[in-house]
Amino acid sequence: MIEIREVKTKKERKQFVEFPLNLYKDNEYFVPPLYGDEMNIFKPDYVYYEQAEAVYFNAYRDGVIVGRISGILQKAANEKWGQKQVRFTRFDSIDDQEVANALLGAVEDWAKSKGMEEIVGPLGFSDLEREGLLIEGFDQMNTFEEQYNYPYYQKLIENCGYGKDVDWVEHQLRAPAGGFDPKYKRISDMMLQKYNLHFGQARNTRQFINKYAEDIFHIWDETYDKIYGTVPFTDRLKKSMIAQFKLLIDKRFLRVLFDENGKIVAFGVVFPSISDAVRPSGGRLTLPCIFRVLKAIKHPKVVDLAVIGVTDEYKNKGLSAAMLVELGDMLKDNVEHAETNLNLEHNIPIQNAWKYFDAVQNKRRRCFLKRL
């Protein structure tokens, strides 16, 4: 018999966070989130609780934890999209349908108690969190930004009455062996000249953050406003993101495009991959882990594409050519390859962009939906 307990005590919180670490202990593709960040979700003043509320459940059999799940009522997203949904996230389970039924059933009951009509997931508080269930690419190293799961998860979820809502695909990118076709460089130069645009350089990461963070968040909101699962930035969320990611931002992997008045019109941010660095410690920032992370940032072999943004004014004006040329130079000069992270499968422009690289689709993720 499966016992479901809402996470309340310190011991239960620890079990919730550590269950996937134990489940994937010997898995070479699993990359844990930072342990401290996961424990922060239980704090009453957690940054997302301005927009949402959440519930956390552990599943036990004979007193031993066998699964976990979280339900999120993302009020800002429901208001933005005109929906009555609860999201499920942080779903992990042994390969046992009874456990999955109990966990998903607990979130469904919670959603009904809130007057909601649908369950979707895996989705976090926003698209900045890990999202989507891995359904292809189980033999690929996960990026730090996304979640790995065993193949049997899909069966467990579908057997509970969930069907596909959307899919994301991921690609591994390398600079073309013979270099980019010179015509792309010519197109890029012509576009920059036509609109009086130029790429700017940051002296250091701190200067970049202090000077441009607010403008970048504004462009980010504009660019991704209609993208699945997005929610508006709050001031606290912006500050939290800066605090979390300033360690990973390196000026070598920043690209900022300015107009003739010095206003940002486009940007791209790439993170050095820290997947290998955080795995040995289970995401705990031990001293050896910190040294590994700093080494990975200074001498990355792989980079993770974080975000590219363009103002509405300059959409569909060929800025993509310039950004692609810059990305290609970055790969050629600094790293072995890049991981794209999630791109919606129906986002044709971004899928077409990767054709200019030596690109391989290496993963697919799915968000499921069930009507209550």
CSV table of C-alpha atoms in Angstrom, one decimal:
chain,number,residue,atom,x,y,z
A,1,MET,CA,0.0,0.0,0.0
A,2,ILE,CA,1.2,3.5,-0.9
A,3,GLU,CA,1.1,6.3,1.7
A,4,ILE,CA,1.1,9.9,0.4
A,5,ARG,CA,2.3,12.5,2.8
A,6,GLU,CA,2.3,16.3,2.2
A,7,VAL,CA,5.8,17.5,2.9
A,8,LYS,CA,5.8,19.4,6.2
A,9,THR,CA,8.8,18.4,8.4
A,10,LYS,CA,12.5,19.0,8.0
A,11,LYS,CA,13.0,15.3,7.5
A,12,GLU,CA,10.3,15.1,4.8
A,13,ARG,CA,11.8,18.1,3.0
A,14,LYS,CA,15.2,16.4,3.0
A,15,GLN,CA,13.7,13.2,1.7
A,16,PHE,CA,11.9,15.2,-1.1
A,17,VAL,CA,15.1,16.8,-2.3
A,18,GLU,CA,17.3,13.8,-2.0
A,19,PHE,CA,15.0,11.2,-3.5
A,20,PRO,CA,16.1,11.8,-7.1
A,21,LEU,CA,19.8,12.0,-6.0
A,22,ASN,CA,19.5,8.4,-4.7
A,23,LEU,CA,17.3,7.2,-7.6
A,24,TYR,CA,19.9,8.4,-10.2
A,25,LYS,CA,23.0,7.9,-8.1
A,26,ASP,CA,24.8,5.6,-10.6
A,27,ASN,CA,23.3,7.2,-13.8
A,28,GLU,CA,26.0,8.9,-15.9
A,29,TYR,CA,23.5,11.2,-17.7
A,30,PHE,CA,21.7,12.7,-14.7
A,31,VAL,CA,22.7,16.3,-13.6
A,32,PRO,CA,21.4,17.4,-10.3
A,33,PRO,CA,20.2,21.0,-9.6
A,34,LEU,CA,22.0,22.9,-6.9
A,35,TYR,CA,21.0,21.3,-3.5
A,36,GLY,CA,20.6,24.7,-1.8
A,37,ASP,CA,18.3,26.0,-4.5
A,38,GLU,CA,16.0,23.0,-4.1
A,39,MET,CA,15.8,23.4,-0.4
A,40,ASN,CA,14.9,27.1,-0.9
A,41,ILE,CA,11.5,26.1,-2.4
A,42,PHE,CA,10.3,25.4,1.1
A,43,LYS,CA,10.9,28.9,2.4
A,44,PRO,CA,7.8,31.0,2.9
A,45,ASP,CA,9.4,33.9,1.1
A,46,TYR,CA,10.5,31.8,-1.9
A,47,VAL,CA,10.7,34.2,-4.9
A,48,TYR,CA,7.9,32.6,-6.9
A,49,TYR,CA,5.3,32.7,-4.1
A,50,GLU,CA,4.5,36.2,-5.2
A,51,GLN,CA,2.9,34.7,-8.2
A,52,ALA,CA,2.0,31.2,-7.2
A,53,GLU,CA,1.4,28.6,-4.5
A,54,ALA,CA,2.6,25.1,-4.3
A,55,VAL,CA,2.2,21.7,-2.6
A,56,TYR,CA,4.7,19.0,-2.2
A,57,PHE,CA,4.1,15.2,-1.7
A,58,ASN,CA,6.2,12.2,-0.9
A,59,ALA,CA,5.1,8.6,-1.5
A,60,TYR,CA,6.1,5.8,0.9
A,61,ARG,CA,5.8,2.1,0.9
A,62,ASP,CA,6.5,0.4,4.3
A,63,GLY,CA,8.0,3.6,5.5
A,64,VAL,CA,10.5,3.9,2.6
A,65,ILE,CA,10.2,6.8,0.2
A,66,VAL,CA,9.5,5.6,-3.3
A,67,GLY,CA,8.4,8.8,-5.1
A,68,ARG,CA,7.8,12.5,-5.0
A,69,ILE,CA,5.9,15.2,-6.8
A,70,SER,CA,4.9,18.9,-6.5
A,71,GLY,CA,1.8,20.7,-7.7
A,72,ILE,CA,2.0,24.4,-8.6
A,73,LEU,CA,-0.9,26.9,-9.0
A,74,GLN,CA,0.8,29.5,-11.1
A,75,LYS,CA,-1.7,32.3,-10.8
A,76,ALA,CA,0.2,34.7,-13.0
A,77,ALA,CA,0.3,32.2,-15.9
A,78,ASN,CA,-3.4,31.4,-15.5
A,79,GLU,CA,-4.2,35.0,-15.7
A,80,LYS,CA,-1.9,35.6,-18.6
A,81,TRP,CA,-3.2,32.7,-20.7
A,82,GLY,CA,-6.8,32.6,-19.5
A,83,GLN,CA,-6.5,29.1,-18.1
A,84,LYS,CA,-7.5,27.2,-15.0
A,85,GLN,CA,-4.5,24.9,-14.7
A,86,VAL,CA,-2.3,23.3,-12.0
A,87,ARG,CA,1.2,22.3,-13.0
A,88,PHE,CA,3.0,19.2,-11.8
A,89,THR,CA,6.7,19.2,-11.4
A,90,ARG,CA,9.6,17.4,-9.7
A,91,PHE,CA,7.9,14.1,-10.4
A,92,ASP,CA,10.2,11.2,-9.6
A,93,SER,CA,9.2,7.6,-9.0
A,94,ILE,CA,10.4,4.1,-9.0
A,95,ASP,CA,9.0,2.0,-11.9
A,96,ASP,CA,5.7,1.2,-10.2
A,97,GLN,CA,2.3,2.3,-11.6
A,98,GLU,CA,0.7,2.3,-8.1
A,99,VAL,CA,3.2,4.9,-6.9
A,100,ALA,CA,2.6,7.1,-10.0
A,101,ASN,CA,-1.1,6.8,-9.6
A,102,ALA,CA,-1.0,7.9,-6.0
A,103,LEU,CA,1.4,10.8,-6.6
A,104,LEU,CA,-0.4,12.3,-9.7
A,105,GLY,CA,-3.8,11.6,-8.0
A,106,ALA,CA,-2.7,13.7,-5.0
A,107,VAL,CA,-1.9,16.7,-7.2
A,108,GLU,CA,-5.2,16.2,-9.1
A,109,ASP,CA,-7.2,16.2,-5.9
A,110,TRP,CA,-5.3,19.4,-4.8
A,111,ALA,CA,-6.1,21.0,-8.2
A,112,LYS,CA,-9.8,20.2,-7.8
A,113,SER,CA,-9.8,21.7,-4.4
A,114,LYS,CA,-8.5,24.9,-6.0
A,115,GLY,CA,-11.2,24.9,-8.6
A,116,MET,CA,-8.9,24.1,-11.5
A,117,GLU,CA,-9.8,22.2,-14.6
A,118,GLU,CA,-6.6,20.9,-16.0
A,119,ILE,CA,-3.2,19.4,-15.0
A,120,VAL,CA,-0.1,20.1,-17.1
A,121,GLY,CA,3.5,19.1,-16.7
A,122,PRO,CA,6.2,18.6,-16.0
A,123,LEU,CA,6.3,22.4,-15.8
A,124,GLY,CA,8.0,24.5,-13.1
A,125,PHE,CA,7.0,27.9,-11.7
A,126,SER,CA,8.2,29.5,-15.0
A,127,ASP,CA,10.0,28.4,-18.1
A,128,LEU,CA,13.2,29.4,-16.3
A,129,GLU,CA,12.9,26.2,-14.3
A,130,ARG,CA,13.4,22.6,-15.5
A,131,GLU,CA,10.5,21.5,-17.7
A,132,GLY,CA,9.3,18.7,-19.9
A,133,LEU,CA,9.7,15.0,-19.7
A,134,LEU,CA,12.6,13.4,-21.6
A,135,ILE,CA,11.2,11.0,-24.1
A,136,GLU,CA,14.1,10.7,-26.5
A,137,GLY,CA,17.9,11.0,-25.8
A,138,PHE,CA,18.3,8.9,-22.7
A,139,ASP,CA,21.9,8.3,-23.7
A,140,GLN,CA,22.8,12.0,-23.7
A,141,MET,CA,24.4,14.0,-20.9
A,142,ASN,CA,21.8,16.3,-19.5
A,143,THR,CA,22.4,20.1,-19.4
A,144,PHE,CA,22.5,21.8,-16.0
A,145,GLU,CA,19.3,23.7,-16.9
A,146,GLU,CA,17.2,20.6,-17.7
A,147,GLN,CA,16.0,17.4,-16.0
A,148,TYR,CA,16.9,13.8,-16.8
A,149,ASN,CA,14.5,11.0,-16.3
A,150,TYR,CA,14.3,7.3,-16.9
A,151,PRO,CA,12.3,6.0,-20.0
A,152,TYR,CA,9.6,4.4,-17.9
A,153,TYR,CA,8.3,7.8,-16.7
A,154,GLN,CA,6.4,8.3,-19.9
A,155,LYS,CA,4.5,5.0,-19.4
A,156,LEU,CA,3.7,5.9,-15.8
A,157,ILE,CA,2.2,9.3,-16.8
A,158,GLU,CA,0.3,8.2,-19.8
A,159,ASN,CA,-1.3,5.3,-17.9
A,160,CYS,CA,-2.8,8.0,-15.6
A,161,GLY,CA,-4.7,9.5,-18.5
A,162,TYR,CA,-2.3,12.2,-19.6
A,163,GLY,CA,-1.7,13.0,-23.3
A,164,LYS,CA,0.7,15.2,-25.2
A,165,ASP,CA,0.3,19.0,-25.0
A,166,VAL,CA,3.6,20.2,-26.5
A,167,ASP,CA,7.0,18.8,-27.4
A,168,TRP,CA,10.4,20.5,-27.3
A,169,VAL,CA,13.5,19.4,-29.2
A,170,GLU,CA,17.1,19.9,-28.4
A,171,HIS,CA,20.2,20.0,-30.6
A,172,GLN,CA,23.9,19.7,-30.3
A,173,LEU,CA,25.7,22.3,-32.5
A,174,ARG,CA,29.2,22.5,-33.9
A,175,ALA,CA,30.7,25.1,-36.1
A,176,PRO,CA,30.7,23.9,-39.7
A,177,ALA,CA,33.9,22.0,-40.5
A,178,GLY,CA,34.7,24.4,-43.4
A,179,GLY,CA,33.5,27.4,-41.6
A,180,PHE,CA,30.3,29.4,-42.3
A,181,ASP,CA,29.4,30.1,-45.9
A,182,PRO,CA,30.8,33.6,-46.5
A,183,LYS,CA,27.5,34.8,-47.8
A,184,TYR,CA,26.1,34.7,-44.2
A,185,LYS,CA,28.8,37.1,-43.1
A,186,ARG,CA,28.0,39.4,-46.0
A,187,ILE,CA,24.3,39.3,-45.1
A,188,SER,CA,25.2,40.0,-41.5
A,189,ASP,CA,27.4,43.0,-42.4
A,190,MET,CA,24.8,44.4,-44.8
A,191,MET,CA,22.1,44.2,-42.2
A,192,LEU,CA,24.2,45.9,-39.5
A,193,GLN,CA,25.1,48.7,-41.9
A,194,LYS,CA,21.5,49.1,-43.1
A,195,TYR,CA,20.1,49.7,-39.6
A,196,ASN,CA,23.2,51.3,-38.1
A,197,LEU,CA,23.7,48.5,-35.6
A,198,HIS,CA,26.9,47.3,-34.0
A,199,PHE,CA,28.0,44.7,-31.5
A,200,GLY,CA,29.2,46.0,-28.1
A,201,GLN,CA,31.8,44.7,-25.8
A,202,ALA,CA,31.6,44.5,-22.0
A,203,ARG,CA,34.8,45.2,-20.0
A,204,ASN,CA,33.7,42.7,-17.4
A,205,THR,CA,30.7,40.7,-16.2
A,206,ARG,CA,29.9,43.0,-13.3
A,207,GLN,CA,29.8,46.0,-15.7
A,208,PHE,CA,27.6,44.2,-18.1
A,209,ILE,CA,25.1,43.2,-15.4
A,210,ASN,CA,25.0,46.6,-13.8
A,211,LYS,CA,24.6,48.5,-17.1
A,212,TYR,CA,22.4,46.3,-19.2
A,213,ALA,CA,20.4,43.9,-17.0
A,214,GLU,CA,17.2,45.9,-16.9
A,215,ASP,CA,17.1,46.4,-20.7
A,216,ILE,CA,17.8,42.7,-21.3
A,217,PHE,CA,15.0,41.6,-19.1
A,218,HIS,CA,12.6,44.0,-21.0
A,219,ILE,CA,13.7,42.5,-24.3
A,220,TRP,CA,13.5,39.0,-22.9
A,221,ASP,CA,9.9,39.6,-21.8
A,222,GLU,CA,9.1,41.0,-25.3
A,223,THR,CA,10.7,38.1,-27.2
A,224,TYR,CA,9.1,35.3,-25.2
A,225,ASP,CA,5.8,36.9,-24.3
A,226,LYS,CA,3.8,34.4,-26.4
A,227,ILE,CA,6.0,31.4,-25.8
A,228,TYR,CA,4.4,28.4,-24.0
A,229,GLY,CA,4.4,28.5,-20.3
A,230,THR,CA,6.0,31.9,-19.8
A,231,VAL,CA,5.1,34.3,-17.0
A,232,PRO,CA,6.1,37.9,-16.5
A,233,PHE,CA,9.2,38.8,-14.6
A,234,THR,CA,8.8,40.4,-11.2
A,235,ASP,CA,11.5,42.7,-9.7
A,236,ARG,CA,12.4,40.0,-7.1
A,237,LEU,CA,12.7,37.4,-9.8
A,238,LYS,CA,15.1,39.6,-11.8
A,239,LYS,CA,17.3,40.1,-8.7
A,240,SER,CA,17.2,36.4,-7.9
A,241,MET,CA,18.2,35.4,-11.5
A,242,ILE,CA,21.1,37.8,-11.4
A,243,ALA,CA,22.3,36.4,-8.1
A,244,GLN,CA,22.0,32.8,-9.4
A,245,PHE,CA,23.6,33.3,-12.8
A,246,LYS,CA,26.2,36.0,-12.4
A,247,LEU,CA,28.7,33.3,-11.5
A,248,LEU,CA,28.0,31.5,-14.8
A,249,ILE,CA,28.0,34.6,-17.1
A,250,ASP,CA,31.3,35.2,-18.9
A,251,LYS,CA,31.9,38.1,-21.2
A,252,ARG,CA,33.4,35.8,-23.8
A,253,PHE,CA,29.9,34.2,-24.2
A,254,LEU,CA,27.8,37.4,-24.3
A,255,ARG,CA,26.7,39.1,-27.4
A,256,VAL,CA,24.9,42.5,-27.3
A,257,LEU,CA,23.7,44.4,-30.4
A,258,PHE,CA,23.2,48.2,-30.2
A,259,ASP,CA,21.5,50.8,-32.4
A,260,GLU,CA,23.1,54.1,-33.3
A,261,ASN,CA,21.9,55.6,-30.0
A,262,GLY,CA,23.5,53.0,-27.9
A,263,LYS,CA,20.2,51.2,-27.1
A,264,ILE,CA,20.2,47.4,-26.9
A,265,VAL,CA,18.1,45.8,-29.7
A,266,ALA,CA,19.3,42.2,-29.4
A,267,PHE,CA,21.3,40.0,-27.1
A,268,GLY,CA,22.5,36.4,-26.7
A,269,VAL,CA,23.7,34.7,-23.5
A,270,VAL,CA,25.5,31.4,-23.4
A,271,PHE,CA,26.6,29.5,-20.2
A,272,PRO,CA,29.7,27.4,-19.9
A,273,SER,CA,28.4,23.9,-19.1
A,274,ILE,CA,28.8,22.9,-15.4
A,275,SER,CA,27.1,19.6,-15.8
A,276,ASP,CA,30.2,17.5,-15.0
A,277,ALA,CA,31.2,19.9,-12.3
A,278,VAL,CA,28.1,19.5,-10.1
A,279,ARG,CA,27.5,15.8,-10.6
A,280,PRO,CA,30.0,14.3,-8.1
A,281,SER,CA,28.7,16.3,-5.1
A,282,GLY,CA,25.0,15.8,-5.9
A,283,GLY,CA,24.6,19.5,-6.5
A,284,ARG,CA,26.0,20.5,-3.1
A,285,LEU,CA,28.4,23.4,-3.4
A,286,THR,CA,31.3,21.8,-1.6
A,287,LEU,CA,34.8,23.3,-1.9
A,288,PRO,CA,35.8,20.7,-4.6
A,289,CYS,CA,32.6,21.4,-6.5
A,290,ILE,CA,33.3,25.1,-6.5
A,291,PHE,CA,36.8,24.5,-7.9
A,292,ARG,CA,35.3,22.3,-10.6
A,293,VAL,CA,32.7,24.9,-11.5
A,294,LEU,CA,35.2,27.7,-11.7
A,295,LYS,CA,37.4,25.5,-13.9
A,296,ALA,CA,34.5,24.7,-16.2
A,297,ILE,CA,33.6,28.4,-16.5
A,298,LYS,CA,37.2,29.4,-17.3
A,299,HIS,CA,37.9,26.5,-19.7
A,300,PRO,CA,34.6,25.1,-21.0
A,301,LYS,CA,34.5,22.3,-23.5
A,302,VAL,CA,30.7,22.6,-23.9
A,303,VAL,CA,28.4,25.6,-23.6
A,304,ASP,CA,24.6,25.7,-23.1
A,305,LEU,CA,22.6,28.2,-25.1
A,306,ALA,CA,20.6,30.2,-22.5
A,307,VAL,CA,18.6,32.9,-24.3
A,308,ILE,CA,18.5,35.0,-27.4
A,309,GLY,CA,16.3,38.1,-27.4
A,310,VAL,CA,15.3,40.7,-30.1
A,311,THR,CA,13.1,43.8,-29.6
A,312,ASP,CA,9.8,43.8,-31.4
A,313,GLU,CA,11.0,46.7,-33.5
A,314,TYR,CA,13.8,44.6,-35.1
A,315,LYS,CA,12.1,41.2,-35.4
A,316,ASN,CA,12.0,39.9,-39.0
A,317,LYS,CA,14.8,42.2,-40.1
A,318,GLY,CA,17.6,39.7,-40.4
A,319,LEU,CA,19.2,40.1,-37.1
A,320,SER,CA,19.3,36.3,-36.8
A,321,ALA,CA,22.0,36.2,-39.5
A,322,ALA,CA,24.3,38.4,-37.4
A,323,MET,CA,23.6,36.4,-34.2
A,324,LEU,CA,24.3,33.1,-36.0
A,325,VAL,CA,27.6,34.4,-37.3
A,326,GLU,CA,28.6,35.5,-33.8
A,327,LEU,CA,27.5,32.1,-32.4
A,328,GLY,CA,29.5,30.3,-35.0
A,329,ASP,CA,32.6,32.3,-34.3
A,330,MET,CA,32.1,31.6,-30.6
A,331,LEU,CA,32.0,27.9,-31.1
A,332,LYS,CA,34.9,27.8,-33.5
A,333,ASP,CA,37.2,29.8,-31.2
A,334,ASN,CA,36.3,28.6,-27.7
A,335,VAL,CA,34.5,25.3,-27.3
A,336,GLU,CA,33.8,21.8,-28.8
A,337,HIS,CA,30.1,22.2,-29.2
A,338,ALA,CA,26.9,23.8,-27.8
A,339,GLU,CA,23.7,22.4,-26.4
A,340,THR,CA,20.6,24.3,-27.4
A,341,ASN,CA,18.3,23.3,-24.5
A,342,LEU,CA,14.6,23.4,-25.3
A,343,ASN,CA,13.1,24.7,-28.5
A,344,LEU,CA,9.4,24.2,-29.2
A,345,GLU,CA,9.0,21.7,-32.0
A,346,HIS,CA,6.7,24.1,-33.9
A,347,ASN,CA,9.1,27.0,-33.7
A,348,ILE,CA,10.2,26.7,-37.3
A,349,PRO,CA,12.4,29.8,-37.5
A,350,ILE,CA,14.7,28.5,-34.7
A,351,GLN,CA,14.7,25.0,-36.1
A,352,ASN,CA,15.8,26.5,-39.5
A,353,ALA,CA,18.5,28.5,-37.8
A,354,TRP,CA,20.3,25.4,-36.6
A,355,LYS,CA,20.6,24.1,-40.2
A,356,TYR,CA,23.6,26.5,-40.7
A,357,PHE,CA,25.6,24.5,-38.1
A,358,ASP,CA,26.7,20.9,-38.0
A,359,ALA,CA,23.6,20.1,-35.9
A,360,VAL,CA,22.2,16.9,-34.5
A,361,GLN,CA,18.8,16.6,-32.7
A,362,ASN,CA,19.8,14.7,-29.6
A,363,LYS,CA,16.8,15.0,-27.2
A,364,ARG,CA,13.0,15.5,-27.1
A,365,ARG,CA,10.9,16.5,-24.2
A,366,ARG,CA,7.1,16.5,-23.7
A,367,CYS,CA,4.6,18.4,-21.6
A,368,PHE,CA,1.5,16.3,-20.8
A,369,LEU,CA,-2.1,17.5,-20.2
A,370,LYS,CA,-5.1,16.0,-18.5
A,371,ARG,CA,-8.5,17.5,-18.1
A,372,LEU,CA,-10.1,17.0,-14.7
